[in-house]
Each structure stands twice: as structure tokens, then as C-alpha cells.
Short mmCIF file of C-alpha atoms in Angstrom, two decimals:
data_model
loop_
_atom_site.label_atom_id
_atom_site.label_comp_id
_atom_site.label_asym_id
_atom_site.label_seq_id
_atom_site.Cartn_x
_atom_site.Cartn_y
_atom_site.Cartn_z
CA MET A 158 -17.23 -13.70 19.60
CA LEU A 159 -14.83 -14.59 16.80
CA LEU A 160 -16.20 -12.05 14.32
CA PRO A 161 -15.46 -8.83 16.27
CA LEU A 162 -12.02 -10.25 17.03
CA ILE A 163 -11.31 -10.76 13.33
CA PHE A 164 -12.54 -7.30 12.51
CA ILE A 165 -10.16 -5.81 15.07
CA LEU A 166 -7.39 -7.92 13.57
CA LEU A 167 -8.27 -6.53 10.12
CA LEU A 168 -8.26 -2.93 11.37
CA VAL A 169 -4.83 -3.56 12.88
CA GLY A 170 -3.71 -5.06 9.58
CA GLY A 171 -4.78 -1.87 7.78
CA ALA A 172 -3.20 0.34 10.44
CA VAL A 173 0.03 -1.60 9.99
CA LEU A 174 -0.01 -0.71 6.28
CA ALA A 175 -0.41 2.97 7.06
CA ALA A 176 2.38 2.78 9.65
CA GLN A 177 4.59 1.06 7.10
CA SER A 178 4.05 3.85 4.54
CA SER A 179 4.82 6.45 7.16
CA ILE A 180 7.96 4.71 8.47
CA ASN A 181 9.27 3.98 4.98
CA GLY A 182 8.60 7.53 3.84
CA ARG A 183 10.57 8.87 6.79
CA LEU A 184 13.42 6.45 6.17
CA GLY A 185 13.37 7.30 2.46
CA ALA A 186 13.67 11.01 3.20
CA LYS A 187 16.78 10.32 5.29
CA ALA A 188 18.52 7.49 3.45
CA GLY A 189 17.20 7.62 -0.12
CA VAL A 190 14.15 6.27 -1.96
CA ILE A 191 15.77 3.21 -3.58
CA GLU A 192 17.74 2.35 -0.43
CA SER A 193 14.64 2.43 1.77
CA SER A 194 12.52 0.39 -0.69
CA TRP A 195 15.36 -2.10 -1.07
CA LEU A 196 15.57 -2.66 2.69
CA THR A 197 11.81 -3.17 2.93
CA PHE A 198 11.83 -5.83 0.22
CA VAL A 199 14.93 -7.60 1.58
CA ILE A 200 13.54 -7.84 5.12
CA GLY A 201 10.16 -8.88 3.73
CA ALA A 202 11.80 -11.59 1.61
CA VAL A 203 13.84 -12.92 4.54
CA LEU A 204 10.82 -13.08 6.84
CA THR A 205 8.44 -14.62 4.31
CA PHE A 206 11.10 -17.13 3.32
CA LEU A 207 11.43 -18.26 6.95
CA LEU A 208 7.65 -18.40 7.36
CA MET A 209 7.21 -20.36 4.12
CA PHE A 210 10.07 -22.70 4.97
CA PHE A 211 8.58 -23.72 8.31
CA PHE A 212 4.82 -23.19 8.02
CA GLU A 213 3.69 -23.60 4.41
CA PRO A 214 1.90 -26.91 3.77
CA ALA A 215 3.29 -28.72 0.73
CA GLN A 216 1.54 -27.90 -2.58
CA GLN A 217 1.33 -29.63 -5.91
CA ALA A 218 2.51 -26.60 -7.88
CA THR A 219 5.63 -24.58 -7.00
CA LEU A 220 6.79 -21.10 -7.99
CA PHE A 221 8.99 -22.76 -10.59
CA SER A 222 6.17 -24.68 -12.27
CA VAL A 223 3.50 -21.98 -12.69
CA PRO A 224 3.33 -19.89 -15.91
CA LYS A 225 5.87 -17.05 -15.69
CA TRP A 226 3.35 -14.25 -16.24
CA GLN A 227 1.85 -15.12 -12.86
CA LEU A 228 5.12 -14.05 -11.24
CA THR A 229 5.09 -10.50 -12.63
CA GLY A 230 3.20 -9.04 -9.66
CA ALA A 231 6.46 -7.92 -8.06
CA LEU A 232 6.97 -5.33 -10.80
CA PHE A 233 3.87 -3.51 -9.60
CA GLY A 234 4.88 -3.96 -5.97
CA VAL A 235 8.24 -2.29 -6.59
CA VAL A 236 6.68 0.67 -8.43
CA TYR A 237 4.21 1.08 -5.56
CA MET A 238 6.91 1.03 -2.90
CA LEU A 239 9.06 3.58 -4.75
CA ALA A 240 6.04 5.84 -5.26
CA ILE A 241 5.05 5.67 -1.59
CA VAL A 242 8.54 6.27 -0.25
CA PHE A 243 8.87 9.27 -2.56
CA ALA A 244 5.40 10.69 -1.89
CA VAL A 245 4.86 10.34 1.88
CA PRO A 246 7.46 12.90 3.03
CA ARG A 247 6.11 15.33 0.41
CA VAL A 248 2.33 15.01 0.72
CA GLY A 249 1.79 13.19 4.05
CA THR A 250 0.62 9.69 4.93
CA ALA A 251 -3.12 10.33 4.61
CA ALA A 252 -2.96 11.93 1.15
CA ALA A 253 -0.72 9.14 -0.15
CA THR A 254 -2.99 6.49 1.40
CA VAL A 255 -6.16 8.00 -0.07
CA ALA A 256 -4.49 8.19 -3.51
CA VAL A 257 -3.32 4.57 -3.32
CA ILE A 258 -6.70 3.28 -2.19
CA SER A 259 -8.55 5.26 -4.86
CA GLY A 260 -6.18 3.86 -7.47
CA GLN A 261 -6.68 0.33 -6.18
CA LEU A 262 -10.46 0.57 -6.13
CA LEU A 263 -10.65 2.28 -9.55
CA MET A 264 -8.48 -0.43 -11.06
CA SER A 265 -10.44 -3.25 -9.45
CA LEU A 266 -13.62 -1.74 -10.94
CA LEU A 267 -11.92 -1.74 -14.35
CA ILE A 268 -10.62 -5.31 -13.91
CA ASP A 269 -14.14 -6.45 -13.04
CA HIS A 270 -15.67 -4.51 -15.92
CA PHE A 271 -13.38 -5.93 -18.58
CA GLY A 272 -12.71 -9.27 -16.90
CA TRP A 273 -8.92 -8.75 -17.10
CA LEU A 274 -6.50 -11.31 -15.62
CA SER A 275 -9.00 -14.10 -16.31
CA ASN A 276 -11.52 -12.72 -13.81
CA ALA A 277 -15.29 -12.97 -14.24
CA VAL A 278 -16.81 -9.95 -16.05
CA ARG A 279 -18.84 -7.71 -13.73
CA PRO A 280 -19.93 -4.72 -15.82
CA LEU A 281 -20.06 -1.21 -14.34
CA ASP A 282 -23.56 -0.33 -13.20
CA ALA A 283 -24.94 2.93 -11.86
CA SER A 284 -23.77 2.41 -8.27
CA ARG A 285 -20.27 1.51 -9.46
CA TYR A 286 -20.11 4.66 -11.59
CA ILE A 287 -21.06 6.67 -8.50
CA ALA A 288 -18.37 4.83 -6.54
CA MET A 289 -15.79 5.85 -9.16
CA ALA A 290 -16.92 9.48 -9.00
CA LEU A 291 -16.69 9.41 -5.18
CA LEU A 292 -13.13 8.04 -5.29
CA ILE A 293 -12.02 10.77 -7.67
CA GLY A 294 -13.81 13.29 -5.43
CA ALA A 295 -11.90 11.99 -2.40
CA ILE A 296 -8.57 12.65 -4.12
CA GLY A 297 -9.78 16.12 -5.06
CA LEU A 298 -10.68 16.90 -1.44
CA ILE A 299 -7.30 15.73 -0.15
CA TYR A 300 -5.69 18.01 -2.71
CA LEU A 301 -7.86 20.93 -1.59
CA SER A 302 -6.91 20.21 2.03
CA HIS A 303 -3.28 20.60 1.04
CA GLN A 304 -3.97 23.85 -0.86
CA GLN A 305 -5.78 25.33 2.15
CA ARG A 306 -2.97 24.36 4.48
CA HIS A 307 -0.43 25.81 2.10
CA ARG A 308 -2.36 29.08 1.90
CA ARG A 309 -2.62 29.26 5.70
CA MET A 310 1.09 28.70 6.07
CA VAL A 311 1.90 31.41 3.53
CA ASN A 312 -0.48 33.91 5.18
CA GLN A 313 0.60 33.43 8.77
CA PRO A 314 4.10 32.02 9.02
CA SER A 315 4.50 30.80 12.58
CA MET B 36 0.85 21.59 -9.18
CA ARG B 37 3.78 19.40 -8.15
CA HIS B 38 1.60 18.09 -5.37
CA ALA B 39 -1.13 17.10 -7.87
CA LEU B 40 1.44 15.26 -10.02
CA ILE B 41 2.72 13.30 -7.01
CA LEU B 42 -0.85 12.33 -6.09
CA LEU B 43 -1.47 11.22 -9.69
CA GLY B 44 1.68 9.10 -9.59
CA VAL B 45 0.59 7.44 -6.36
CA LEU B 46 -2.89 6.86 -7.81
CA ILE B 47 -1.34 5.03 -10.77
CA ALA B 48 0.91 3.04 -8.42
CA GLY B 49 -2.23 2.06 -6.49
CA MET B 50 -3.80 0.83 -9.75
CA GLY B 51 -0.74 -1.37 -10.19
CA LEU B 52 -1.29 -2.72 -6.69
CA SER B 53 -4.71 -3.99 -7.74
CA VAL B 54 -3.13 -5.80 -10.67
CA GLU B 55 -0.62 -7.28 -8.24
CA ALA B 56 -3.43 -8.48 -5.98
CA GLY B 57 -5.24 -9.91 -9.01
CA LEU B 58 -2.15 -11.93 -9.89
CA LEU B 59 -1.31 -12.87 -6.30
CA GLY B 60 -4.69 -14.36 -5.38
CA PRO B 61 -4.76 -17.15 -8.00
CA LEU B 62 -1.01 -17.73 -7.59
CA GLY B 63 -1.48 -18.20 -3.84
CA GLU B 64 -4.23 -20.76 -4.47
CA GLN B 65 -1.81 -22.81 -6.55
CA VAL B 66 1.52 -22.59 -4.74
CA GLY B 67 0.47 -21.47 -1.24
CA HIS B 68 0.02 -17.90 0.02
CA LEU B 69 3.38 -17.63 1.74
CA SER B 70 5.22 -18.82 -1.37
CA ALA B 71 3.24 -16.37 -3.52
CA THR B 72 4.13 -13.54 -1.14
CA LEU B 73 7.74 -14.66 -1.11
CA SER B 74 7.84 -14.38 -4.90
CA ILE B 75 6.80 -10.72 -4.63
CA PHE B 76 9.34 -9.79 -1.96
CA MET B 77 12.14 -11.85 -3.50
CA VAL B 78 11.74 -10.59 -7.07
CA GLY B 79 11.31 -7.06 -5.70
CA ALA B 80 14.44 -7.31 -3.56
CA LEU B 81 16.47 -8.63 -6.49
CA LEU B 82 15.22 -5.93 -8.89
CA LEU B 83 15.96 -3.18 -6.38
CA SER B 84 19.41 -4.68 -5.72
CA LEU B 85 20.11 -4.28 -9.43
CA ALA B 86 18.74 -0.74 -9.32
CA LEU B 87 21.04 0.04 -6.38
CA VAL B 88 24.10 -1.21 -8.25
CA PHE B 89 23.36 1.15 -11.13
CA ALA B 90 21.96 4.06 -9.10
CA PRO B 91 23.88 7.31 -9.62
CA LYS B 92 24.54 7.63 -5.91
CA ARG B 93 24.04 5.15 -3.11
CA GLN B 94 23.94 5.69 0.59
CA LEU B 95 23.29 2.21 1.97
CA GLY B 96 25.42 3.04 4.99
CA ALA B 97 22.98 5.79 5.91
CA LEU B 98 20.26 3.14 6.37
CA PHE B 99 22.03 1.60 9.32
CA LYS B 100 22.80 4.90 10.99
CA GLN B 101 19.05 5.49 11.50
CA PRO B 102 17.22 4.60 14.71
CA ARG B 103 16.27 0.91 14.68
CA TRP B 104 12.51 1.48 14.62
CA LEU B 105 12.84 3.24 11.26
CA LEU B 106 14.07 -0.06 9.79
CA THR B 107 10.95 -2.02 10.76
CA GLY B 108 8.97 -1.19 7.59
CA GLY B 109 9.92 -4.55 6.11
CA ILE B 110 8.56 -6.45 9.11
CA LEU B 111 5.12 -4.88 8.79
CA GLY B 112 4.51 -6.14 5.23
CA PRO B 113 4.53 -9.83 6.20
CA VAL B 114 2.35 -9.02 9.25
CA TYR B 115 -0.27 -7.67 6.83
CA VAL B 116 -0.02 -10.77 4.66
CA ILE B 117 -0.52 -13.05 7.66
CA VAL B 118 -3.59 -11.10 8.79
CA LEU B 119 -4.98 -11.34 5.26
CA THR B 120 -4.34 -15.08 5.05
CA LEU B 121 -5.94 -15.73 8.44
CA ALA B 122 -9.02 -13.58 7.88
CA THR B 123 -9.99 -14.20 4.25
CA PRO B 124 -11.16 -17.82 4.65
CA LEU B 125 -13.14 -16.87 7.78
CA VAL B 126 -15.01 -13.73 6.69
CA GLY B 127 -14.57 -13.58 2.88
CA VAL B 128 -12.62 -11.24 0.60
CA GLY B 129 -15.14 -8.37 0.64
CA MET B 130 -15.32 -8.04 4.43
CA THR B 131 -11.55 -8.47 4.66
CA MET B 132 -10.86 -5.62 2.25
CA VAL B 133 -13.36 -3.30 3.93
CA GLY B 134 -11.78 -3.97 7.33
CA ILE B 135 -8.24 -3.45 6.02
CA LEU B 136 -9.12 -0.25 4.15
CA CYS B 137 -10.95 1.24 7.15
CA GLY B 138 -7.94 0.53 9.38
CA GLN B 139 -5.58 1.93 6.78
CA VAL B 140 -7.39 5.20 6.14
CA ALA B 141 -8.17 5.82 9.82
CA ALA B 142 -4.58 5.14 10.87
CA SER B 143 -3.14 7.32 8.11
CA VAL B 144 -5.32 10.27 9.10
CA ALA B 145 -4.39 9.74 12.77
CA ILE B 146 -0.65 9.54 11.94
CA ASP B 147 -0.84 12.87 10.10
CA HIS B 148 -3.09 14.51 12.69
CA PHE B 149 -0.89 13.68 15.68
CA GLY B 150 2.42 13.70 13.81
CA TRP B 151 3.15 10.12 14.91
CA LEU B 152 6.20 8.16 13.73
CA GLY B 153 8.13 11.36 13.23
CA SER B 154 5.92 12.61 10.41
CA GLU B 155 5.05 16.24 9.86
CA GLN B 156 1.78 17.22 11.54
CA ARG B 157 -1.20 17.72 9.21
CA LYS B 158 -4.38 18.39 11.17
CA VAL B 159 -7.74 16.85 10.30
CA ASP B 160 -9.91 19.42 8.51
CA GLY B 161 -13.28 19.44 6.74
CA TYR B 162 -11.75 18.34 3.44
CA ARG B 163 -10.13 15.31 5.01
CA ILE B 164 -13.35 14.25 6.74
CA GLY B 165 -15.14 14.69 3.42
CA ALA B 166 -12.56 12.51 1.65
CA LEU B 167 -12.99 9.80 4.34
CA ALA B 168 -16.76 9.86 3.97
CA MET B 169 -16.49 9.59 0.17
CA ILE B 170 -14.18 6.57 0.36
CA LEU B 171 -16.51 4.85 2.84
CA ALA B 172 -19.50 5.59 0.59
CA ALA B 173 -17.61 4.23 -2.45
CA LEU B 174 -16.74 1.04 -0.54
CA TRP B 175 -20.37 0.61 0.41
CA LEU B 176 -21.49 1.07 -3.21
CA MET B 177 -19.03 -1.39 -4.71
#
């Protein structure tokens, strides 16, 4: 009983991400890319602070005691948010989402292959090479979909 | 051409996201997942505050003239983190990621197809279905 429930929860979690891209893209188009990303991070920080303050069990280590390089993740998060806010109004939510996911999966294959970030090495095998090719193919198809649409719109302006 | 460049940029940003996740996982184990997430949002908010100060033009006021629902993007991020934190110990990382990605891709195609959330309508076509199938196949192979 629990398992289907969790899977629904996960689908909702993913849907929430797509909705976030879409909403932020729309806001960015109206109020500016940096402004919109800034608001997202500020609200996120306020909410997570409250959640952490009241619900996080005490831990041995704190953010102030871990090695500093472990705190650099935010740099990538900011670049991602700026890219999404800029891209969504221009290419649509689905194209941006497919590009992000392909990038994520390609990079995780590379991280595994080289064992970056002190992860275990999992070399690329045949099925992982095919997976990489499929991801690049998916981006190509989304691009073609845009080209087709563009051509249609040029041919029959409605 | 411009379109292809934007997609390439987003692809690279997505690669960065994987690095972020790779850093966030071990950090969360040590200091707690909410604290780890807070570090991302807090450092991000501070960096973007700096960027705003030095941006050539700012229109912060415009943010608060928008309909309220457009400002909810920041609420959805933590929702995702909570879902992730609840589900991962119960079903494992692999299953969690597959579930999240399926939800994400399906919702993004639906948002474009129906023009939800005020986005421009982009109908589902053969290419988009093909792209979906390829991502699912890649997930299955990984």
C-alpha cells in the first residue's frame, strides 16, 4: 500500500519542479531574470530555515564545521536557476526540462565513470553509452520539434 | 540557431545540477538534509543579492506587482526537497530519481501542451513523444 503512495508522491515532486520552472520563467519574463531567481532563493532560504530550525534533529557536524568545498553546491544552483528563468519563456517548459535532465544524467554518468567528488568509480559500459546517445537524441528531437513548429508558424500565420 | 544555443546552455546548467546533487548528498548525511538545503538557498540568495546590487538595471518593484501565484516558485523548491528526503530512505535513490524525473518530464510536456500557468501553448507532436521515449529508455539503461 505504501509503495504506490510513495510513487505518487514522487511524481508530484517531479511535477512540482516542472511547475516551478514554468512559474519562474513567466515571472522572469515580466520582472527580470536576476530578480525572479533572487526571489526564488530568498523564499526558499526563509522556508528551509524555518523547517531546519524546528524539525532538524541535532547533528554532530554543522555547516560551519564541514570542509568549505562541500558548500560550493549553491554556485551550480544559481547558474541553473538563471539558465531556467532565461530559457523557459524562449523555448518552453518541456524543452528546457528535457535539456536539464539530459545534462544531469550525462554528468552523473561522467561522475560515475571518473569517480569525481569522491564517488565510487562505475565505468561506462555498452548500455551506458547507449543511454548517453539516447539523451543526446532526445535533445535533438526537442530541437526538431521547435524547428517544425517554427516552420508551420511561418507558413500559415494565424 | 539561437534556440540551439539556449538548449546547450540549459544542458550545461543541468550538468552543474548533478555536481550540486553530488555535493549535497554527502553534506546532508553529515549536517542534516534541511541544513544542507538551507546552505544552497542561503548562499544562492546572498550571491544573487550581490548580483542585484551591481546589476545594470533592477526592477524589484515589478516583482510585487505580479499576481501572487507567480511568486510561489520559491515555495515549490522546499516541497521537492521534503519529498526527496521522505522518499529516499524508503525506496532508495534510484527509484526516487526515476519517479521524480517521470513526474517532471510528464508535467512539463503537459504544461506546454495545455498552456498551463500562463505559458505559451506548444502542442505534443511526434518529436516530443520520441524525446520522452528516449529519456525513459536512457533511464532504464542506466
